[in-house]
Structures are given as structure tokens and as C-alpha cells.
Coordinates of C-alpha atoms in Angstrom, one line a residue:
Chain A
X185 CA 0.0 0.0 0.0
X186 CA 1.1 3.1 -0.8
X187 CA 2.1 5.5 2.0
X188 CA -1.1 8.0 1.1
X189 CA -3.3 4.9 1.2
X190 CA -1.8 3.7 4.8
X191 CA -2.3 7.1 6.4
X192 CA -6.1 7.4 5.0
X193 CA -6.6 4.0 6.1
X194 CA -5.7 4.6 9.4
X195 CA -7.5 8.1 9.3
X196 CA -10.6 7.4 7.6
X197 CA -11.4 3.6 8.0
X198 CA -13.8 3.5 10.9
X199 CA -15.3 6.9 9.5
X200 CA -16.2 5.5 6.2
X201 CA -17.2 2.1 7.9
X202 CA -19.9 4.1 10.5
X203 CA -20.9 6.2 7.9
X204 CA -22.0 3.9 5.0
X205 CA -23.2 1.4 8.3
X206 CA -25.2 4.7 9.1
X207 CA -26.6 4.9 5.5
X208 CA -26.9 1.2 4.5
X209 CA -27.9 -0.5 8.0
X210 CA -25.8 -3.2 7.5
X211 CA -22.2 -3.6 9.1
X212 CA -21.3 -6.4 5.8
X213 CA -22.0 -4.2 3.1
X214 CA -20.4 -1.3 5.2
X215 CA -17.2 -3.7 5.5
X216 CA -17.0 -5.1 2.3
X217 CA -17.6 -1.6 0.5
X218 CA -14.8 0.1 2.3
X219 CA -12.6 -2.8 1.5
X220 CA -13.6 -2.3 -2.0
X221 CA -12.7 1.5 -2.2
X222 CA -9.7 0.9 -0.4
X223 CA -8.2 -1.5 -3.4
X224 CA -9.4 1.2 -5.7
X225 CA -7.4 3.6 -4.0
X226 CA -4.5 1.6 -3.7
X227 CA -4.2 1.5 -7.7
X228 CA -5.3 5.0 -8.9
X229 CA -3.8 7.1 -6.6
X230 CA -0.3 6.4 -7.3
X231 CA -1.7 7.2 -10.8
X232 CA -4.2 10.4 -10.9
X233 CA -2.8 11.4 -7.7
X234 CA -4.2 11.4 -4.3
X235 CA -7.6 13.4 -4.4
X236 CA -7.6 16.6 -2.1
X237 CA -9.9 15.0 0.8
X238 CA -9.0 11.5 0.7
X239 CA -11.9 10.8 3.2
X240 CA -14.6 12.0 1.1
X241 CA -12.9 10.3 -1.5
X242 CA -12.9 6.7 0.0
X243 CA -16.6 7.4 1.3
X244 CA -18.1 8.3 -2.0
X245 CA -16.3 5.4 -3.9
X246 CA -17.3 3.5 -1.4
X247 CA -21.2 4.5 -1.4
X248 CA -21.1 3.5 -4.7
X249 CA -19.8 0.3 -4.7
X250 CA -22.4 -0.5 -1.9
X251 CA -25.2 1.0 -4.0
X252 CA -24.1 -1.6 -7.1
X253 CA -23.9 -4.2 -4.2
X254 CA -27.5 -3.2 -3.2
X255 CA -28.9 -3.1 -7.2
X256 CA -27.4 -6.0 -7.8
X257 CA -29.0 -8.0 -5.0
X258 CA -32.1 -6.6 -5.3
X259 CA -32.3 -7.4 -8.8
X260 CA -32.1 -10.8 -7.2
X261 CA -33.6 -11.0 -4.6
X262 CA -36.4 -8.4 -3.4
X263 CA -36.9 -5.0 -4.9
X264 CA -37.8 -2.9 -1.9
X265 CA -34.2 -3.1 -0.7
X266 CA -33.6 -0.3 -3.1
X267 CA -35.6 1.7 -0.7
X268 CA -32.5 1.6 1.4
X269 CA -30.0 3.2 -0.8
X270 CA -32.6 7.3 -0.9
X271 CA -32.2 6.9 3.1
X272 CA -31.2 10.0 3.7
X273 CA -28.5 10.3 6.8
X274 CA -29.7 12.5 10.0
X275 CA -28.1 15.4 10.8
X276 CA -25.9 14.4 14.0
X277 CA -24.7 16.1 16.9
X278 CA -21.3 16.1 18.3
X279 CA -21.5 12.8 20.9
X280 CA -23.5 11.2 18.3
X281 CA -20.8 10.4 15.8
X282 CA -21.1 7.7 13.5
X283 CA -17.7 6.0 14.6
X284 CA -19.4 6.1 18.2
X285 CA -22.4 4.1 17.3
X286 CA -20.2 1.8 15.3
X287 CA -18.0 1.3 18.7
X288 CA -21.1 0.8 20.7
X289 CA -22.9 -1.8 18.3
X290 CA -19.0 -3.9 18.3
X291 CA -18.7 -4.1 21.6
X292 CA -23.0 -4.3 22.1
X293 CA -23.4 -6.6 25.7
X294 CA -25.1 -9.1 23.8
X295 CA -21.8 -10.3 22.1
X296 CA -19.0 -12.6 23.7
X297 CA -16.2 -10.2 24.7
X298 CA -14.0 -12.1 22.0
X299 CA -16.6 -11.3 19.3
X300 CA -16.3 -7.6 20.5
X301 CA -12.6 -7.6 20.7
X302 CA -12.5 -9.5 16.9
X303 CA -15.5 -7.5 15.5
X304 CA -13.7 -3.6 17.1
X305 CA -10.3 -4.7 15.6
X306 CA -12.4 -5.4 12.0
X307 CA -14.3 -2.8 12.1
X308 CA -13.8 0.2 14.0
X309 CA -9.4 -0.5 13.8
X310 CA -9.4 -1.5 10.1
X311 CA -7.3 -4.9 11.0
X312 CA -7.7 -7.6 8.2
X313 CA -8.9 -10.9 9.4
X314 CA -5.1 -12.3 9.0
X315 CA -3.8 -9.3 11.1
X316 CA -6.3 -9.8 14.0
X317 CA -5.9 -13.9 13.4
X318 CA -2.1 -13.0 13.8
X319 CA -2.8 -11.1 16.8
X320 CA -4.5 -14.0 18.8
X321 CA -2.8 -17.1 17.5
X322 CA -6.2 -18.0 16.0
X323 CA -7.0 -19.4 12.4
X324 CA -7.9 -16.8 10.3
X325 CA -11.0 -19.4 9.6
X326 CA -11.8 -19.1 13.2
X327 CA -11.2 -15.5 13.4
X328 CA -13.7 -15.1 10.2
X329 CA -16.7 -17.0 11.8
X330 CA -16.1 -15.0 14.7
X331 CA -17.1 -11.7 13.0
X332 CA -19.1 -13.3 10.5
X333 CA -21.5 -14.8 13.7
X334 CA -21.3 -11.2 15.4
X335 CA -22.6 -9.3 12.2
X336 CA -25.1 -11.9 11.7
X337 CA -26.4 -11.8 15.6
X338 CA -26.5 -7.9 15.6
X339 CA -28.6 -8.2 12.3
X340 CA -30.9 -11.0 13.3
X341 CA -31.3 -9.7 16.9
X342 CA -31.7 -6.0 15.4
X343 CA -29.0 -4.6 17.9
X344 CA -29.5 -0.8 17.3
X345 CA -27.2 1.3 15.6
X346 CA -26.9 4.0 18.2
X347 CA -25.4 5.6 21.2
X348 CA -26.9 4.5 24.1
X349 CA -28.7 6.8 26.5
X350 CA -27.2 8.8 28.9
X351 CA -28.3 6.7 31.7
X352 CA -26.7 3.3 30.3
X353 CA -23.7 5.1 29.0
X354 CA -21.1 4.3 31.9
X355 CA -22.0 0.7 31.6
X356 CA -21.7 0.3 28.2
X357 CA -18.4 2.4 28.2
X358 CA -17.0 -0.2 30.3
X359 CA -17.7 -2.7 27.8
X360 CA -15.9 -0.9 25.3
X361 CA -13.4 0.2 27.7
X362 CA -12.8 -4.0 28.7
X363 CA -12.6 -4.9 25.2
X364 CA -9.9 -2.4 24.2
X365 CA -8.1 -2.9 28.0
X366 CA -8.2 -7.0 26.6
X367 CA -6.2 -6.1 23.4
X368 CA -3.8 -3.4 25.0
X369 CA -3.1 -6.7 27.8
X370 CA -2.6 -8.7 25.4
X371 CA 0.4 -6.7 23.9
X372 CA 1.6 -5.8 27.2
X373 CA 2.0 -9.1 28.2
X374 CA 1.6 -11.8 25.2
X375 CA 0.6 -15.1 26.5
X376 CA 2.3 -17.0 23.2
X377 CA 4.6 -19.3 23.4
X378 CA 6.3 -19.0 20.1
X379 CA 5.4 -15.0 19.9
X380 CA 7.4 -11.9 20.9
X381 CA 7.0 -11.1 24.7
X382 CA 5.4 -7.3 24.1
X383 CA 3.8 -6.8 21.2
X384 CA 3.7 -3.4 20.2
X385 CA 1.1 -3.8 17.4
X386 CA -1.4 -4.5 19.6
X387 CA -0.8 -1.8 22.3
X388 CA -0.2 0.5 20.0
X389 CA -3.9 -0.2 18.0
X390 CA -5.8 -0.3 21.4
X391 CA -3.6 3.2 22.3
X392 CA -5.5 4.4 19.2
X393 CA -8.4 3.4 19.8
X394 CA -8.6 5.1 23.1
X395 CA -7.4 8.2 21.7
X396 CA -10.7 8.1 19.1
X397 CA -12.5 7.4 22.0
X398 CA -11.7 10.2 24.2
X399 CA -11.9 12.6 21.2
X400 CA -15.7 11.5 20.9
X401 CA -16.4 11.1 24.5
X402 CA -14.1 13.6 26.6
X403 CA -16.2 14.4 29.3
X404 CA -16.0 10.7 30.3
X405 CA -13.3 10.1 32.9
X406 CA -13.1 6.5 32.6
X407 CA -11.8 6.6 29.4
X408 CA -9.6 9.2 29.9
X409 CA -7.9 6.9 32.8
X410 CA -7.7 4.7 30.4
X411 CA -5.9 6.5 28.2
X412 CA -3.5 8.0 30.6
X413 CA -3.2 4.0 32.5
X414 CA -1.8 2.8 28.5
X415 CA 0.4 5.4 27.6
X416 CA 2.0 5.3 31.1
X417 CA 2.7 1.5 31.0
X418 CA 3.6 2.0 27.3
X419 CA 6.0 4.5 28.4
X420 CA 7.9 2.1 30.1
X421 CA 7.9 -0.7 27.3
X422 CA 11.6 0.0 25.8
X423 CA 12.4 -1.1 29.8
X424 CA 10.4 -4.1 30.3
X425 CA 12.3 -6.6 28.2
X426 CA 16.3 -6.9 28.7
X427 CA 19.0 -7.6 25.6
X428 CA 18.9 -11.2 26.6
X429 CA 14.6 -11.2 26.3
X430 CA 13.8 -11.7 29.8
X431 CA 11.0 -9.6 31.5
X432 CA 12.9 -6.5 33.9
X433 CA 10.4 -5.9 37.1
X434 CA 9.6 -2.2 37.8
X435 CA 12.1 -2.0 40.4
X436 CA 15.0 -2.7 38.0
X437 CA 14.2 -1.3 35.2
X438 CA 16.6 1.3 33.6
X439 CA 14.3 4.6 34.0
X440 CA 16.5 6.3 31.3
X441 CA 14.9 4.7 29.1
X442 CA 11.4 5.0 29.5
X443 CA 9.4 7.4 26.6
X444 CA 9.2 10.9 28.4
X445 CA 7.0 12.3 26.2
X446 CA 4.4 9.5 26.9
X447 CA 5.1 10.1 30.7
X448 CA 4.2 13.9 30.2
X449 CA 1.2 12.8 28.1
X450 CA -0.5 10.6 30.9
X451 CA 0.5 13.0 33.5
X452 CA -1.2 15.4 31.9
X453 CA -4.5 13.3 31.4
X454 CA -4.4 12.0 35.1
X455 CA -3.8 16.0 36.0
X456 CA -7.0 17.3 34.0
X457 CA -8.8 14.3 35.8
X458 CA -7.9 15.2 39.5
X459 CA -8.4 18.8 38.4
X460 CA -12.6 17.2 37.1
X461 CA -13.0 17.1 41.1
X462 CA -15.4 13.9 40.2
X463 CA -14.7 10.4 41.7
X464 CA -12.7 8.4 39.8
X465 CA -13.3 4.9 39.1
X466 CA -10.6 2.2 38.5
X467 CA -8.8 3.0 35.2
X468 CA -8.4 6.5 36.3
X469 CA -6.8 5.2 40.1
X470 CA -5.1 2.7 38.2
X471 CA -3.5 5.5 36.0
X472 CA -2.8 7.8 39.2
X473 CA -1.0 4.5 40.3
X474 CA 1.2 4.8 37.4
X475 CA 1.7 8.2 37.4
X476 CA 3.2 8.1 40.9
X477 CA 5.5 5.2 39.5
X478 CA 6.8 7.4 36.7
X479 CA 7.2 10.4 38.8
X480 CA 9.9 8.4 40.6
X481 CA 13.7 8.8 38.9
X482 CA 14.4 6.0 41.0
X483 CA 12.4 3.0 42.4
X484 CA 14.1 4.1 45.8
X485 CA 12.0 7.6 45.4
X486 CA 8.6 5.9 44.9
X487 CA 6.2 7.6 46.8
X488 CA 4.7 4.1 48.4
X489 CA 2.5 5.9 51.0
X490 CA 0.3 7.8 47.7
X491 CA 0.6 4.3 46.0
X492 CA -0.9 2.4 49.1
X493 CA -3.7 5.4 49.4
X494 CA -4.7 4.6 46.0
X495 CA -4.8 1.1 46.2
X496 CA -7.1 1.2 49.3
X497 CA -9.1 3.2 47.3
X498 CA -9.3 1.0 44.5
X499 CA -10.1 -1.7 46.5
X500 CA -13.2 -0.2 47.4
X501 CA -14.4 0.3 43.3
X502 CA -13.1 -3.0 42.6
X503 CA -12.9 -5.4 45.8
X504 CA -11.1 -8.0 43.3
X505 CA -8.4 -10.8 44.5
X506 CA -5.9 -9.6 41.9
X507 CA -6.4 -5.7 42.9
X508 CA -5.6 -7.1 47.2
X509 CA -2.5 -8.7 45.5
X510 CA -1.0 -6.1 43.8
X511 CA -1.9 -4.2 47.0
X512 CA -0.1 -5.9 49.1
X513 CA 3.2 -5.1 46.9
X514 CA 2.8 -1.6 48.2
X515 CA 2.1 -2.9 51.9
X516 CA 6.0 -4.9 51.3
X517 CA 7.5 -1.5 50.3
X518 CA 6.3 0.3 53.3
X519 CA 5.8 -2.8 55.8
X520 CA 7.7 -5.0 55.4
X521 CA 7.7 -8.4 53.6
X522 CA 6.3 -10.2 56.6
X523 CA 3.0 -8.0 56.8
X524 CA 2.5 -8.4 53.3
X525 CA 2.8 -12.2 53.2
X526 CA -0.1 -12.6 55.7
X527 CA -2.2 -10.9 52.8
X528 CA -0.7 -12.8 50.3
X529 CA -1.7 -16.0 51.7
X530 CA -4.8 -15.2 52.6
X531 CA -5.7 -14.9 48.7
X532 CA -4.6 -18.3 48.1
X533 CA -8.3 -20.1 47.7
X534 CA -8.9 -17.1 45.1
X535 CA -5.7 -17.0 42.9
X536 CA -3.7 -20.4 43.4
X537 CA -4.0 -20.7 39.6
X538 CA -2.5 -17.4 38.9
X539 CA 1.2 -17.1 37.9
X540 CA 1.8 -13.3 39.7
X541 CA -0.1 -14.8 43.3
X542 CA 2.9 -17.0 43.0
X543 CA 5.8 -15.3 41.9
X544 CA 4.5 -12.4 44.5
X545 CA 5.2 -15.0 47.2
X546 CA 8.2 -15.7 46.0
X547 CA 9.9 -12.9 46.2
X548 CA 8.5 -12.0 49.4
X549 CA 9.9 -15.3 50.9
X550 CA 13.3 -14.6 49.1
X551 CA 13.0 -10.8 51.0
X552 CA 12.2 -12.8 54.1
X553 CA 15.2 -15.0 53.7
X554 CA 12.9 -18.4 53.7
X555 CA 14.7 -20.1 50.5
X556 CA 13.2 -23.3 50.0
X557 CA 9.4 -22.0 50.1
X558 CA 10.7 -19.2 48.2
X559 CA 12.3 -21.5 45.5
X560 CA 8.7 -24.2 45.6
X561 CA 6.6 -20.6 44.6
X562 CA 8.9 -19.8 42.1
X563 CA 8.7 -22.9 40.4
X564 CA 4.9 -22.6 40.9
X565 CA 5.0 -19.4 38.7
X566 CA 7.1 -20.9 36.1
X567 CA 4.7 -23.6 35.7
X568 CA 1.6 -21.4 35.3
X569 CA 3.3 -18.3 33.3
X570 CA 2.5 -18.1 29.7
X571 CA 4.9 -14.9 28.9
X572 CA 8.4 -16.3 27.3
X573 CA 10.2 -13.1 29.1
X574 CA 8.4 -13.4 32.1
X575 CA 9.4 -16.8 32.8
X576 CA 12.8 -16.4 31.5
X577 CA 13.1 -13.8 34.7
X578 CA 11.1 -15.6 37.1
X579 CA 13.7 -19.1 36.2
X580 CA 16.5 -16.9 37.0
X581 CA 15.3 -15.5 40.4
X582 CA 14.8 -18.8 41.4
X583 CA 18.0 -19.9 40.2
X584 CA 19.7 -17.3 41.9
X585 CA 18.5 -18.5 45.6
X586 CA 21.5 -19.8 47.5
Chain B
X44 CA -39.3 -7.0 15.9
X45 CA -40.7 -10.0 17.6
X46 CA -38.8 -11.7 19.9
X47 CA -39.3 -15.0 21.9
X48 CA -38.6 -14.3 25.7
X49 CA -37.9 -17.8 27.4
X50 CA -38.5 -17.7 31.0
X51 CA -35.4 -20.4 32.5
X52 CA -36.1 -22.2 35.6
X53 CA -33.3 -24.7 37.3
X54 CA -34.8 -28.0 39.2
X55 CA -31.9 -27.5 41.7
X56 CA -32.2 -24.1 42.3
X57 CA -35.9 -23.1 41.4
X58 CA -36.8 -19.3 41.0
X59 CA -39.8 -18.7 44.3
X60 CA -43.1 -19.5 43.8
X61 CA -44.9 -16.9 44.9
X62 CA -44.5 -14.4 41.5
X63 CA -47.7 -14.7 39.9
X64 CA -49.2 -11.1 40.8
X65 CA -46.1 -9.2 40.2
X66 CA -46.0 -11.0 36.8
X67 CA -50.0 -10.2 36.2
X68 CA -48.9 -6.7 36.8
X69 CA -45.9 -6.5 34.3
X70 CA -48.1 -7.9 31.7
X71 CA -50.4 -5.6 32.4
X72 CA -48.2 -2.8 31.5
X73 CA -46.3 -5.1 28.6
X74 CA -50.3 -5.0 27.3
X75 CA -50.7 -0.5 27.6
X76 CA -47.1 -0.4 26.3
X77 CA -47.8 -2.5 23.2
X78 CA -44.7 -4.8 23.5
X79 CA -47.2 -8.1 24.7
X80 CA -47.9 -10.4 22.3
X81 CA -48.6 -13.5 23.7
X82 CA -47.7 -15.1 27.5
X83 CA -48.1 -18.3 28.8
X84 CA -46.8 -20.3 31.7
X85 CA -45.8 -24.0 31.2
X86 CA -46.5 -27.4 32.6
X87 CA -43.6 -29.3 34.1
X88 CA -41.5 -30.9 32.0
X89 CA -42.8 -34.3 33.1
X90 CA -46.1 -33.6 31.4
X91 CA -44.3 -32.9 27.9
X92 CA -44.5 -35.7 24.9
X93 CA -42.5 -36.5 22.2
X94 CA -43.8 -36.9 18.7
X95 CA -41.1 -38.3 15.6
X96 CA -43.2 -39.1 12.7
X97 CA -39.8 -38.8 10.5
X98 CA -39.5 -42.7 9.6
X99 CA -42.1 -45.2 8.2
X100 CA -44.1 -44.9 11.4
X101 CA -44.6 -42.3 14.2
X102 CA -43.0 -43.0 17.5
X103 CA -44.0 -41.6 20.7
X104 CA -42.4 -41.1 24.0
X105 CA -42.8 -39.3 27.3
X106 CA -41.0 -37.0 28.5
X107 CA -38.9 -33.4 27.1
X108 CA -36.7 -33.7 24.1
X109 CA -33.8 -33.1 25.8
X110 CA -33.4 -33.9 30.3
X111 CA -31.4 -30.9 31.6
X112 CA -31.1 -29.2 34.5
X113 CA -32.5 -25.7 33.6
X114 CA -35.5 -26.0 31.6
X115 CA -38.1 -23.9 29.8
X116 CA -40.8 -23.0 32.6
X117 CA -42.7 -20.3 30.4
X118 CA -42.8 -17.7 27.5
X119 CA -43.6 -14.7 26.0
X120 CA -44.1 -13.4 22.3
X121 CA -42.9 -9.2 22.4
X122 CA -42.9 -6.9 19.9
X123 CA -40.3 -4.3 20.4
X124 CA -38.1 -2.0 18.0
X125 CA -34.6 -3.4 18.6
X126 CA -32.3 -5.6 21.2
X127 CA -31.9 -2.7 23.5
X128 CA -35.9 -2.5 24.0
X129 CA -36.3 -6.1 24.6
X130 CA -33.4 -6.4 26.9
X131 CA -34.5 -3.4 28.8
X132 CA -37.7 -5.2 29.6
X133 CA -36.0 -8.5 30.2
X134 CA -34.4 -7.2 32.9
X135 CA -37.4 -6.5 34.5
X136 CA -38.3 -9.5 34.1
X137 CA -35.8 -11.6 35.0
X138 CA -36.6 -10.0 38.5
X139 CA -40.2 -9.9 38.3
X140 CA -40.1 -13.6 37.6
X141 CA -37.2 -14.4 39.7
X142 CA -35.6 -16.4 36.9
X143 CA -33.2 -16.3 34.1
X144 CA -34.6 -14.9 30.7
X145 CA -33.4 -16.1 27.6
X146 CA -34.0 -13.0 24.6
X147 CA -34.4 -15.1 21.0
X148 CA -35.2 -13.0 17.6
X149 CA -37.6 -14.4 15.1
X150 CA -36.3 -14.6 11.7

């Protein structure tokens, strides 16, 4: 593709997908025309030049070939689905964009949160089914049913093509908001065997995503915390993974090299949030949890008190197993190792089959000089961990125990 | 849009028994809002028979198609504009009835 082409498609993808969705009421023809005007694109603009608004370009081109699409099967089939193509679009205001309905109907409740992830990637990203089959370690058969079941329940079902109402809006925000958090985890830590350890393609896709987001919704703080919560832990990615591909803990990591201007960018967001004066609910603690991280030039700076404060008050928007764990890391730091073991264990029923309950215990018995416990949860946390760096580090902690 | 709204009841865990006026009352207003179609509770499962007329000669058995656990206890035909309506009201009544509600578009 040529370099025009790759910019518009990033650019004006989801806008021409929403907009012809708006139009034609159907997410396949929307899909399959903007694929079509894509390939057009890719072979006459190198040739009459890129037209002066690419974005009306690709849309018009791509109206049309939904319209022969339309003719065509309605030549076939029934005639009154002509009466689709003189729908005239309503005038929209500035929430109601088309690329928000088109997030809201992917990531709809009434779809399996990997049908929302696959069907938001397709869709809204632009990702071809390879790409997204590449990004999952899927089939690209498998990855085609998946979208091609989720268009066919939202058009069976008749899931509307709008943006919900104020008074369901933070719920089904967090269902976009889960889906994207899904694909940014994923690249943060890729659970592969034979893939890298960080995959950047993915964070950086649901990074962009968040930023469309917020620039349709920016009154909503969630996704703002969002936001801020990925470009703070992808600040830090250049850090995370040594020369020798094994996973460097927050503690070691080589602050020199973490991306200042994305540090400054989530400061900033988690600023204008505390500045909003509204309660803030777990992405945007979880981001002020970073943000304290990254304020620190050196782990030994780390303000651990603020860290602890914001934990205890996460654990009251999100009373979850895996929040008490990564609690009790701040309770070691301020502590002692020995306080935060008796919290550690006590999560045992809830998170025995987690890799970080284990490796957490590990190197809290290491801290507490108890070496052959130490070494059993370490090997523990090999067993479960699906991340190639991350058990490349954890092998050599435990190897490292005299 | 019509959808079929399948009310689930579990033998182990059964929804209480005491719903019947709070469910004559959301019908009632399923009826002034113009989503009811049609309602009707069902007989246990025990009372169901099974019909198979597909071969040279029709069999029939006792009993549900298929023994499970959760079953089908009752339904309800609504007519309503899109998903978001018809979960909306399946909310409701998923408390109303104190049981699950299945949400299933006709073609």
C-alpha cells in the first residue's frame, strides 16, 4: 500500500465504515464496500494522484460500490431493498458520531467479549482478518466466523445502531473500555509461546483506539484513565524486556529509558482528571497509580505511601483478589515483607491458579530469607506463566536463591 | 421485531413461587405499552411428549426432548423495536419472575 493509502486508512477507516453502516444498515455491506474503495485507492492514486480529501474520497467510492452491491442484490432478490439506498442520513450532533455508534454496536453486551474484541479490531481499527488472526494465535477461519456470527447476531437480533442513552452510557463504556483494556493486555504481556514477549502492534492499536475514544467522548473520565493507564505502562515498554529477552520488574528497570513524552502525556490526562474534582473509578486510580511510578527517577524515590492510598481506594471500586495482590506489593514497600505475606496468603483459595499470586510470594519469601518456600513458589509461577520473558526472569530469580 | 422471551427455571435451584401477581402486573403494562404479544406459563416438563413421525411410522415417548437441569418454565411473544428495547424489559423480568430470561429474535 502506498504511503497515502496507509495514512487514509488509518485516518478514515472507521469513518467510512460508520458512515455507509449509518446509510446502508448493515455492518457487511459497510465492511465489504470500504474494502472495496480501499483497493481502488490503492491502484489509482499512485496514478491520478491522491484526491484533495482522501476521506470524502474513499466514502463516496465506497457508497457506490455499496449501491451496485444493493442493485445487484435486489435485482435478485427483493426489490424494496432499493428503498434503502434514498435513506437520507440525520443530521448528527457532536457525541452522536457515527464512529461512536459503530463502537457501541461492536462491543454491544449481547456479544462474547471475544466477538467484540474481533468485531472492534475489524471494524472500527481497520485490521484484516489475518492481522487480527495473527494477533491472537487464531486461524484466520476461526477468526472469520467469529465476525461473521457477530454481524449476523447484531442483524438477526436487530442490535441498534446508536449511542446509548445517557443513563446506560457508563456501563456500556466499560464494555468498550474491557474490550480495548483486553487487546492493550494482550500486547503488554503476550501469552504466546512462540510470539514476541510485548507486542507493540497491539498496544499501539488499542492506544489508538482510546485516543478516538476520548476525542468522541471527553467528558468521560473513565476513558480518559484509560488512556492515561496505556500510555503510562507503554512509556515504560523500551524497559520491560532486557537484551537477553527476559522480562525486567519495575524495580529494575533502567528509567533512562522509559518514553518521556508519553510520561508527560499521561501525567497530563491524570492532571486534567484530578483537576474534574469527580470520583474516579478504577482505570483512572489505576493510572494515578502509574503516574506516581513514573514520577519516581528512582524505584528508591517511589512515593509508596500515595501508592498504598490509591490502592485502598481502588479496592473499594473493585474489591477483586488480583487488585488485594497487587496491593499488598505496596504494603512490602512500606511494611515489610512479613505484613505483606499474611495478605498474600490469605488470597490463596482465590488466585492459586495465577502465575503473579505465586511469583509475589516468591519474592517476598526470598525478602524474608525463607529459600526453600521461596524457590517451591517460584517454580509454581514458572509452571503457570505463559509470557516467554516473564518466565525467562522468574527461572533466573529462582535460580539465583543460595 | 418480535422476539421470543424464554423464561429459565433450574430443578436445583428453582426461582420462588410466589411471582404470579407481580408477573399479572408487568403484563399488564407489557399490554398498555404495546410490546405483549402473547404469554403463557408451562407445565412441568414431566407432562411434555415427544412426537417423531420422520420414519415409516410415528413414534411416541414421554418426557422433554432433551433432560437438563435448567428448563423452559414459560414464555412470551414481544414486539419491540430493537435488542436494546427487549433487553430493557428482560431485565425486569428476569426480577419480576425471579428467573433467568433467555432473549431469542424471530427470523
Amino acid at each position: 500500500m502506498s504511503e497515502a493509502v496507509t495514512r487514509a486508512h488509518r485516518a478514515e477507516w472507521a469513518r467510512v465504515v460508520a458512515a455507509l453502516t449509518k446509510r446502508f444498515g448493515d455492518l457487511d455491506i459497510a465492511e465489504e464496500a470500504a474494502a472495496e474503495a480501499f483497493a481502488i485507492a490503492v491502484e489509482r492514486w499512485p496514478v491520478d494522484g491522491v484526491p484533495p480529501n482522501p476521506g470524502a474520497w474513499l466514502t463516496t467510492t465506497a457508497t457506490r460500490k455499496a449501491i451496485d452491491r444493493i442493485r445487484r442484490e435486489s435485482k435478485r432478490d427483493d426489490k424494496h431493498k432499493e428503498a434503502q439506498v434514498v435513506h437520507e442520513p440525520e443530521p448528527r450532533g457532536a457525541v452522536d458520531d457515527d464512529r461512536l455508534r459503530l463502537i457501541f454496536t461492536c462491543c454491544h453486551p449481547a456479544l462474547a467479549m471475544e466477538a467484540r474484541v474481533a468485531l472492534t479490531l475489524r471494524m472500527v481499527g481497520g485490521l484484516t482478518v489475518p492481522e487480527i488472526a495473527r494477533a491472537f494465535l487464531m486461524s484466520e477461519s476461526a477468526v472469520g466466523q467469529r465476525i461473521t456470527r457477530a454481524k449476523a447476531k447484531i442483524k438477526a437480533a436487530r442490535v441498534p445502531y446508536r449511542v446509548p442513552e445517557a443513563e446506560d452510557l457508563p456501563a456500556r463504556v466499560d464494555g468498550v473500555l474491557t474490550a480495548l483494556y483486553l487487546v492493550f493486555n494482550e500486547g503488554y504481556l503476550a501469552t504466546g509461546a512462540d510470539t514476541d514477549p510485548l507486542r507493540h502492534d497491539l498496544t499501539a492499536e488499542a492506544i489508538r483506539l482510546a485516543r478516538l475514544i476520548r476525542a468522541l467522548l471527553p467528558d468521560d473520565g473513565e476513558v480518559t484513565g484509560l488512556l492515561a493507564l496505556m500510555l503510562l505502562t507503554e512509556a515504560r515498554r523500551a524497559a520491560r524486556v532486557s537484551k537477553s529477552g527476559e522480562l525486567v520488574a519495575l524495580g529494575e528497570q533502567d528509567r533512562g529509558a522509559w518514553d518521556t513524552a508519553l510520561i508527560a502525556e499521561g501525567h497530563g490526562l491524570v492532571r486534567e482528571r484530578l483537576a474534574a474534582g469527580v470520583a474516579p473509578g478504577r482505570y483512572q486510580i489505576l493510572a494515578a497509580i502509574n503516574a506516581v511510578h513514573t514520577s519516581a527517577r528512582d524505584m528508591r524515590d517511589t512515593d509508596w505511601s500515595q501508592i498504598l492510598a490509591l490502592y485502598d481506594q481502588l479496592v473499594r471500586v473493585d474489591p477483586s483478589p488480583i487488585v488485594a495482590l497487587n496491593r499488598a506489593i505496596a504494603v512490602a514497600e512500606l511494611d515489610g515483607p512479613q505484613v505483606a505475606l499474611a495478605t498474600v496468603d490469605r488470597l490463596e483459595d482465590q488466585l492459586s491458579g495465577y502465575h503473579a499470586f505465586h511469583a509475589t510470594r516468591a519474592d517476598l519469601l526470598r525478602r524474608l530469607g525463607r529459600g526453600q518456600e521461596a524457590r517451591a513458589a517460584y517454580d509454581k509461577a514458572i509452571e503457570l506463566a505463559g509470557n516467554t520473558a516473564e518466565t525467562a526472569n522468574l527461572t533466573r530469580r529462582r535460580d539465583q536463591l543460595s | 421485531m418480535r422476539y421470543l422471551v424464554s423464561v429459565i427455571d433450574d430443578k436445583a435451584n428453582p426461582g420462588s413461587t410466589d411471582r404470579q401477581p407481580a408477573i399479572s402486573e408487568f403484563n399488564e403494562r407489557l399490554i398498555a405499552e404495546g410490546y405483549w404479544v402473547f404469554a403463557g406459563g408451562l407445565a412441568d416438563t414431566s407432562a411434555a411428549t415427544v412426537v417423531d413421525n420422520r420414519g415409516e411410522q410415528a413414534v411416541i415417548t414421554d418426557g422433554p426432548f432433551v433432560e437438563s437441569k435448567e428448563y423452559l418454565a414459560g414464555v412470551w411473544v414481544w414486539e419491540a423495536p430493537d435488542l436494546d428495547v427487549a433487553l430493557k424489559l428482560a431485565t425486569e423480568a428476569s426480577k419480576v419472575c425471579d428467573r433467568k430470561i433467555e432473549v431469542r429474535p424471530f427470523l
